[in-house]
Coordinates of C-alpha atoms in Angstrom, one line a residue:
X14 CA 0.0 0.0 0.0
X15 CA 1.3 3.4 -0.7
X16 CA 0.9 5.9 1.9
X17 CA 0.7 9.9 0.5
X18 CA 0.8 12.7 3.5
X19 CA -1.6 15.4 3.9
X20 CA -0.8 18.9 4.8
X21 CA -4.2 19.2 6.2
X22 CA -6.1 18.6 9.2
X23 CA -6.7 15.1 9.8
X24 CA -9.6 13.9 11.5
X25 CA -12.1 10.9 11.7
X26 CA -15.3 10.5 10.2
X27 CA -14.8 12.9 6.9
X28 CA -17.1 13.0 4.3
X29 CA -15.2 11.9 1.2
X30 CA -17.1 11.9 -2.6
X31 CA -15.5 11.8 -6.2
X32 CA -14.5 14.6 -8.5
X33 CA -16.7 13.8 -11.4
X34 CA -14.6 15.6 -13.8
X35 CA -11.7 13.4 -12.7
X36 CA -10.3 10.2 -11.1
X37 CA -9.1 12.1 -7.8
X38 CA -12.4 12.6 -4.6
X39 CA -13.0 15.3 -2.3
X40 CA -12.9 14.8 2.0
X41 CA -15.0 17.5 4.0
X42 CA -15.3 18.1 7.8
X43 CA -14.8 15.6 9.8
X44 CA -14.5 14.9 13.9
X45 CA -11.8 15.2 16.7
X46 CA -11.2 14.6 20.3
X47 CA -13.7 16.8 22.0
X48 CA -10.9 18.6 24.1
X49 CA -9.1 19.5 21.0
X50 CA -9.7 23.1 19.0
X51 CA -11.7 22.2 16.1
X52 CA -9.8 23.2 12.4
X53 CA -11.3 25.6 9.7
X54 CA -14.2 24.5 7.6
X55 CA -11.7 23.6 4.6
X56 CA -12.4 21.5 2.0
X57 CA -9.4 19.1 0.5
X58 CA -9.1 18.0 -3.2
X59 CA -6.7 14.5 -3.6
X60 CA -5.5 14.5 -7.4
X61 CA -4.3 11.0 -8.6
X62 CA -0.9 10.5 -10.6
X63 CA -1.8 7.4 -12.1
X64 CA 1.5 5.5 -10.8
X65 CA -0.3 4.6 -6.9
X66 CA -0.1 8.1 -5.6
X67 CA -1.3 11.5 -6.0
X68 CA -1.3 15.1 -4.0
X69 CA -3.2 16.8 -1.8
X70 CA -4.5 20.3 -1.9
X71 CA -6.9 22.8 -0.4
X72 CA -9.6 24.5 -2.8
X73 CA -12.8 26.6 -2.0
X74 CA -16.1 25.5 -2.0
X75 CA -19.2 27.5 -3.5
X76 CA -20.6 27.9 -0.9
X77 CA -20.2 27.1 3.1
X78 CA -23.8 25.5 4.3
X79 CA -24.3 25.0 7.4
X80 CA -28.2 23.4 8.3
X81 CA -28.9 24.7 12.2
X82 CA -32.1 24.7 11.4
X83 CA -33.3 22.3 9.4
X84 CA -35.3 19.2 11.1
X85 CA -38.0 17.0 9.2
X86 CA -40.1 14.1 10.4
X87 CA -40.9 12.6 7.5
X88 CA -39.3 11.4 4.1
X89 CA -37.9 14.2 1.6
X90 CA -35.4 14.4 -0.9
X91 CA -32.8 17.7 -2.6
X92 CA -33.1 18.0 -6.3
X93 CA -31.3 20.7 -8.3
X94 CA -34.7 23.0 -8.6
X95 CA -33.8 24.6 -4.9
X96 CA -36.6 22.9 -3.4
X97 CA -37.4 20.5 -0.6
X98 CA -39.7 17.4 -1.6
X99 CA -41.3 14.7 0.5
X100 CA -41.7 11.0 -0.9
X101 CA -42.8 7.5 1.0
X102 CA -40.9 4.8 1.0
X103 CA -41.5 1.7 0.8
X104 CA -40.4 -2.2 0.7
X105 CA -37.9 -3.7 3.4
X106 CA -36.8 -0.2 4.8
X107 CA -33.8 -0.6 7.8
X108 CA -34.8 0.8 10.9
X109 CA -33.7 4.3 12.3
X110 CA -29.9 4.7 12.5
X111 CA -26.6 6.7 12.4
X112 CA -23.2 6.6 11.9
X113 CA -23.9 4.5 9.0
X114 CA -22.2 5.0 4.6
X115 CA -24.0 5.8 2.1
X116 CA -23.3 5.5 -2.1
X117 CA -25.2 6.0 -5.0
X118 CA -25.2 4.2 -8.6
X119 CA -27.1 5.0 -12.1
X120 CA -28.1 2.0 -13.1
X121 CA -28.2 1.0 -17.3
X122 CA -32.3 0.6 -16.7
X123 CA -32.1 4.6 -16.2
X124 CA -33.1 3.9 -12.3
X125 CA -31.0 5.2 -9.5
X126 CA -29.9 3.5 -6.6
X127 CA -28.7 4.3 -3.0
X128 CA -26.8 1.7 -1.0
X129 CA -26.9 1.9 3.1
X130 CA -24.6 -0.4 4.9
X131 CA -24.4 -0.6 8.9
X132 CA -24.8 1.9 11.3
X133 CA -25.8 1.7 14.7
X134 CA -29.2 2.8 16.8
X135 CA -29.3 5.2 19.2
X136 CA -32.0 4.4 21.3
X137 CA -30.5 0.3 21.6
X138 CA -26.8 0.6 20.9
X139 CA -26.7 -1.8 18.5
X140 CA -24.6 -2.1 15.3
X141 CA -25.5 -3.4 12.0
X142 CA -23.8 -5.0 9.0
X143 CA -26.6 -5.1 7.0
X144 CA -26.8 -3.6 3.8
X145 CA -30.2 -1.9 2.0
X146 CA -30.7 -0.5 -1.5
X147 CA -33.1 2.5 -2.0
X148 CA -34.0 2.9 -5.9
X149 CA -35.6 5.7 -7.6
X150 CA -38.2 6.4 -9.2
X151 CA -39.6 3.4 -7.0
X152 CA -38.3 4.7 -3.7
X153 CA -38.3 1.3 -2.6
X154 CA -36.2 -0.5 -0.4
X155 CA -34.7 -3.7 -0.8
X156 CA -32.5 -5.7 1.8
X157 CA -29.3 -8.2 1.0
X158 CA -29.4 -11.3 2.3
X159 CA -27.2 -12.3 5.3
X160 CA -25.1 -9.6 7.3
X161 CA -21.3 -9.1 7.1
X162 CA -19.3 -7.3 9.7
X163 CA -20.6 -4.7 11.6
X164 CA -19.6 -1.1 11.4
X165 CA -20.3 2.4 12.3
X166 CA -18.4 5.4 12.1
X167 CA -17.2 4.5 8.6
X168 CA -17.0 5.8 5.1
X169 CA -18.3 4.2 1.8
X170 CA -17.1 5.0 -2.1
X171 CA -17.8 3.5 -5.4
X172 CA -14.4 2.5 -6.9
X173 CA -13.4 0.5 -9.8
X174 CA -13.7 1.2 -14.1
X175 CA -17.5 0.0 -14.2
X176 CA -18.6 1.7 -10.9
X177 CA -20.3 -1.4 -9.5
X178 CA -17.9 -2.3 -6.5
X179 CA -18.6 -0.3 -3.2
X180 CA -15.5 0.1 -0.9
X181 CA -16.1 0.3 3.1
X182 CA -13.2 1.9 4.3
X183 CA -12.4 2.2 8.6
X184 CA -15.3 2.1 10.8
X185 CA -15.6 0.7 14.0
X186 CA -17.9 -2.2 15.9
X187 CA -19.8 0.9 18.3
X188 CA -22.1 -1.1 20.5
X189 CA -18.4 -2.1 22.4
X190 CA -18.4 1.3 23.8
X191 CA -15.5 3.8 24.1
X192 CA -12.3 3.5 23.9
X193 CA -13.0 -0.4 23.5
X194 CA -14.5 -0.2 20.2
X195 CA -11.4 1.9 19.4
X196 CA -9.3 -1.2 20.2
X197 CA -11.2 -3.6 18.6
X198 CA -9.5 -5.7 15.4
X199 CA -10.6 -4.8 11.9
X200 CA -13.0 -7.1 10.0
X201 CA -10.8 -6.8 7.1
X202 CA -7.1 -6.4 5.9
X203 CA -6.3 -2.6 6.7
X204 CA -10.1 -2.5 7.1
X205 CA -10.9 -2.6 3.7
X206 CA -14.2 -4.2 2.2
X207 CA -15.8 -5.2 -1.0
X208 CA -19.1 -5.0 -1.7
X209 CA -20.6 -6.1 -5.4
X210 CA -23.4 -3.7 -5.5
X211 CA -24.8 -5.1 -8.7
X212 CA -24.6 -9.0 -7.3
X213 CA -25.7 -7.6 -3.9
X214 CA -23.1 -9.5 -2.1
X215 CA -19.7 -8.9 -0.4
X216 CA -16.7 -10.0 -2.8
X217 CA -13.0 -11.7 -1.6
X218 CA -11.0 -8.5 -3.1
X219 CA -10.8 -5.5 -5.8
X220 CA -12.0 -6.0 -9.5
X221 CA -10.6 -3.1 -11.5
X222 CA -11.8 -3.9 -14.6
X223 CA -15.4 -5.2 -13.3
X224 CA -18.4 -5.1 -15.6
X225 CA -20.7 -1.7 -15.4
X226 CA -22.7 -1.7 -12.9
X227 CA -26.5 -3.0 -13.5
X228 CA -29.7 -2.7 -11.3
X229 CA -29.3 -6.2 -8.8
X230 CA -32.4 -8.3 -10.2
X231 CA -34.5 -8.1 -7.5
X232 CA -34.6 -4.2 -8.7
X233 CA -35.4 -5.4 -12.2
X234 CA -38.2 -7.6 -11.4
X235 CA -39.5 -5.3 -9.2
X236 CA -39.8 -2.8 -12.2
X237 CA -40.4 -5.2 -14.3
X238 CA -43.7 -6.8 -12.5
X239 CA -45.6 -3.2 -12.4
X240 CA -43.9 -1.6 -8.7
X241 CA -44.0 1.9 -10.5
X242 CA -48.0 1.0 -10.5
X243 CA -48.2 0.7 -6.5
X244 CA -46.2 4.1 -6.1
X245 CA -48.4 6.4 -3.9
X246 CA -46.8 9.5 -4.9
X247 CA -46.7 12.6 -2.4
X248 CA -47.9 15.2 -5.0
X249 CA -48.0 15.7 -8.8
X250 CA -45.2 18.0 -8.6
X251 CA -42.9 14.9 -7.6
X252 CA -43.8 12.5 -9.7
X253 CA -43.3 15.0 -12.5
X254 CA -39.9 15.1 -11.5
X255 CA -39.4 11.5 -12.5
X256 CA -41.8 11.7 -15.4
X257 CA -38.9 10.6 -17.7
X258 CA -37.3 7.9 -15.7
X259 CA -40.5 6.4 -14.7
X260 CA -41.4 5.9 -18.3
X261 CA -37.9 4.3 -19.2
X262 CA -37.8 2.5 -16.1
X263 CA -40.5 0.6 -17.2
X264 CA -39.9 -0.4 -21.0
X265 CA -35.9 -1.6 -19.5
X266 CA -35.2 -5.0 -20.3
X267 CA -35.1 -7.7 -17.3
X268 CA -32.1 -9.5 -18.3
X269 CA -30.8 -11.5 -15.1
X270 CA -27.3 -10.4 -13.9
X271 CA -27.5 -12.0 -10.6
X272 CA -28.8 -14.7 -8.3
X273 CA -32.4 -13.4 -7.1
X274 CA -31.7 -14.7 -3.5
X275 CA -29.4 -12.2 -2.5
X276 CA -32.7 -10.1 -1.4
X277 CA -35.5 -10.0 0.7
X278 CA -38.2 -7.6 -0.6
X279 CA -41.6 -6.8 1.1
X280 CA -43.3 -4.7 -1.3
X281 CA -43.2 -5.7 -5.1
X282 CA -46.6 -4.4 -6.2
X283 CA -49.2 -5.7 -8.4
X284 CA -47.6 -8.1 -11.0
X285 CA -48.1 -7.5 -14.5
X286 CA -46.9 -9.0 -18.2
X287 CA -43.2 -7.9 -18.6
X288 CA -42.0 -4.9 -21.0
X289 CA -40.5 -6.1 -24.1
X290 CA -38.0 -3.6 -25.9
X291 CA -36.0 -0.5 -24.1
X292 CA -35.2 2.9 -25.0
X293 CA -32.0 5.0 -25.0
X294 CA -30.9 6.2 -22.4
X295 CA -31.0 9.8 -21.2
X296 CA -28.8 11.5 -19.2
X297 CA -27.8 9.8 -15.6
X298 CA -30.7 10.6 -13.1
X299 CA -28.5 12.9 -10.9
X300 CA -29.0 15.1 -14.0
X301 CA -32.4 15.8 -12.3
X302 CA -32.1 14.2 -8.8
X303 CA -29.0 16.1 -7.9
X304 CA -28.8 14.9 -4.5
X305 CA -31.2 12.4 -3.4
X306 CA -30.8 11.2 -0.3
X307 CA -32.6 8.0 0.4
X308 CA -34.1 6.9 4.1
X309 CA -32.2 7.6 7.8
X310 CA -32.8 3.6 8.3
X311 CA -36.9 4.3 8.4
X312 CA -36.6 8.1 7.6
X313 CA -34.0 9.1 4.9
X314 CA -30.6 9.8 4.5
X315 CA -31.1 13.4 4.1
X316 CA -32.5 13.6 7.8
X317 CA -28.8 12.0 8.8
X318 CA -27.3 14.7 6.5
X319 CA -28.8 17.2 8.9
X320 CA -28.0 15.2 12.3
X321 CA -23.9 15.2 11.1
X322 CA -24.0 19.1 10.5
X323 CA -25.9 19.6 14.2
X324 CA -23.6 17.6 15.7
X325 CA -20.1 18.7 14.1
X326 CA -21.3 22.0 14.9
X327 CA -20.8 20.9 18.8
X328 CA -17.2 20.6 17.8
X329 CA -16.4 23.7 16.1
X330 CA -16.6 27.0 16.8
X331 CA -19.3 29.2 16.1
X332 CA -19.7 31.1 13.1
X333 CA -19.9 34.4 15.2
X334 CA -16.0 33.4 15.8
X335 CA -15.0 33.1 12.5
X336 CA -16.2 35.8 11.0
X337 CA -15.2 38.3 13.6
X338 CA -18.5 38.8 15.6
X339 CA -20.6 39.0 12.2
X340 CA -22.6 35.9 11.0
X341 CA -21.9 34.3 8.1
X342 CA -25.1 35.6 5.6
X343 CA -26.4 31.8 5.4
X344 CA -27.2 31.2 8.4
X345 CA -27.9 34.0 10.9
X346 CA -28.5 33.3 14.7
X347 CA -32.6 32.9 15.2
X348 CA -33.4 32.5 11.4
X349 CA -35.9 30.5 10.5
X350 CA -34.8 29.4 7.2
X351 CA -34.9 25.9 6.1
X352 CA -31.7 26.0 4.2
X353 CA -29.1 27.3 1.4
X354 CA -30.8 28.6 -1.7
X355 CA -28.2 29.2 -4.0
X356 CA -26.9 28.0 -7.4
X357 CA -28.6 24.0 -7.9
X358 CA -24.7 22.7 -9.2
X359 CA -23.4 23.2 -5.3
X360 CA -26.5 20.4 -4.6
X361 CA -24.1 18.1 -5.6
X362 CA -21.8 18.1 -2.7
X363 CA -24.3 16.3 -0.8
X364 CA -24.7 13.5 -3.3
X365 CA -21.7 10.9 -1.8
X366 CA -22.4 12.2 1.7
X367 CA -22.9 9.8 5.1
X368 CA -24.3 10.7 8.0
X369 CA -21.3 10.9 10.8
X370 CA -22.1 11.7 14.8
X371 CA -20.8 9.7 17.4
X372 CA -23.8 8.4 20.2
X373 CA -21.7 5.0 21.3
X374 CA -18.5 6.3 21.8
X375 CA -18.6 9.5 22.3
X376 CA -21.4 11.2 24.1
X377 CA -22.4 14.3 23.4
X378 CA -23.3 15.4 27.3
X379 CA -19.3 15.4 28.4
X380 CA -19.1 18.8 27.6
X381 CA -22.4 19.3 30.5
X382 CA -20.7 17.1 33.2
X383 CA -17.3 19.3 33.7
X384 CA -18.6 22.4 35.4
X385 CA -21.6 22.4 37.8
X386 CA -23.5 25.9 36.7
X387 CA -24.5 25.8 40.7
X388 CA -20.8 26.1 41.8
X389 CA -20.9 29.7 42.6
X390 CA -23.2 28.9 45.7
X391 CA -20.9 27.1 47.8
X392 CA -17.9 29.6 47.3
X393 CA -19.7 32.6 49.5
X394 CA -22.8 32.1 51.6
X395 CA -25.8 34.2 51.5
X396 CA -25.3 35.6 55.3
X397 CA -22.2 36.2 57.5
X398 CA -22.2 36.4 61.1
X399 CA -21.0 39.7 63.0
X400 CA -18.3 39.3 65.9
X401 CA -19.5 39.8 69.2

């Protein structure tokens, strides 16, 4: 393994996504010791050399986002018109988690989907190694058969020529508790996993050359027997947003490219005669789903998006600090605003991101415990007597 330094500030639990205009990725944020001083909000750029290395440098983003005040209760999902949009979900959807890695992959049946693996609750404590597919237009869910190792705390990428390998990278087992999860072996050589998004299945090591990636079957039959017909969509504005992709979805071809076990699905719809023929495709669907951001393991992904920005901000310092007393114009103290609304090509930032907060091994109520606010009353009493 080849091993490149960074300049930069290194810290766990960074959002890392791919420069589509080249073979390098991006890392954001990030997480340190809570009794360290948090870095700048910087965002690094690694540039591959093509001989097993590369550099690092710093660039500037668009824009700096931060979401104080953004909560929602119920599905939604970030395209590039600006605009927040709510959409069930449906199928074999994981139950609400964090801490878990997310990826995404446009499929050759012009559907999109978004791969969850692990995470851990934090209401129980437990970790998963489970891994669930979200695919659009359907917004269904499907599950992979079996579990592999557990992890939290970890990052995700798709890797490899055809884009159908996903790469699990770190992590840790959380429901061990802090600092023994810390300690804990790796699953993996140098913690490394393979995951064969297309066959649904973990794989014994890297395929560079792999085929494309395609739709896992269960995801093809599940278009293919009529599940477009059992949508319930939330409005007509939304399923106008998929107008195109709904329509292709449904004339693709059901070739097999996998063994159908590999998933459990609960919620295939009606079944009808299969759609013969198929039609070119158009443009990838992030071309009008910029950013979708599939279910917070019940929710959606996008509601985790939200939970890693409130809790990094625990870490850092406040924006009134870094600008010299004056807030930064996005997000003023007290503002009600949902969010960023600026140009639709920043959206894109968000598309590779996981959700990353720490509830195992880390709480977030140290900072609480070190200094009583009721300390002051035992330093002077209320009344002193007068000599005699």
């Amino acid at each position: 393994m080849t091993s490149t330094p960074k300049n930069g500030p290194k810290l766990n639990w960074q959002a890392i996504w791919r420069d589509p205009s080249s073979t390098g990725f991006y890392v954001w944020g990030g997480m340190m010791s809570y009794s360290d001083t948090p870095p700048a909000k910087e965002l690094w750029h690694f540039k591959v050399d093509g001989n097993g290395g590369g550099t690092w440098s710093q660039v500037t983003p668009a824009s700096v986002v931060a979401f104080s005040k953004l909560t929602r209760t119920t599905e939604a999902s970030f395209t590039q018109t600006d605009k927040w949009y709510t959409q069930q979900t449906t199928g074999s959807r994981p139950a609400t988690r964090g801490n878990f890695c997310a990826v995404g992959a446009s499929s050759t049946n012009d559907t999109y989907e978004i791969f969850l693996y692990g995470g851990g609750s934090t209401e129980t404590g437990s970790v998963s190694g489970d891994v669930y597919v979200l695919s659009l237009p359907g917004f269904v869910f499907f599950k992979a058969a079996g579990s592999s190792a557990i992890r939290a705390g970890h990052t995700c990428v798709v890797v490899g020529e055809g884009g159908r390998q996903m790469l699990s990278i770190g992590g840790t087992d959380g429901s061990l508790g802090f600092p023994r999860s810390l300690t804990d072996p790796d699953p993996w050589k140098l913690g490394l996993g393979i995951f064969d998004m297309t066959e649904m299945r973990w794989s014994d090591g890297y395929d560079y050359q792999a085929r494309p990636y395609e739709s896992p079957d269960a995801v093809k039959q599940w278009y293919a027997q009529g599940g477009l017909d059992s949508v319930v969509w939330a409005s007509e504005e939304v399923k106008a947003l998929f107008s195109e992709r709904i329509d292709q979805a449904a004339a693709a071809p059901t070739n097999s490219t996998s063994d159908p076990s590999p998933t459990e699905q609960s919620n295939a719809g009606s079944a009808t005669s299969t759609p013969q023929g198929s039609q070119p495709s158009n443009p990838p669907i992030g071309t009008i789903v910029g950013a979708v951001v599939g279910g917070v393991v019940g929710l959606v992904l996008v509601i985790c998006l939200v939970v890693f920005f409130l809790r990094r901000k625990r870490y850092q310092a406040a924006p009134q600090q870094e600008t010299g007393g004056t807030p930064p114009e996005y997000e003023k103290p007290g503002s009600a605003q949902y969010g960023y609304n600026g140009p639709a090509g920043i959206n894109a930032l968000h598309e590779g991101y996981t959700d990353h907060f720490n509830p195992v091994e880390l709480p977030a109520e140290h900072g609480a415990a070190e200094l009583s606010s009721t300390h002051g009353r035992y330093e002077l009493g209320q009344t002193v007597a007068r000599p005699s």
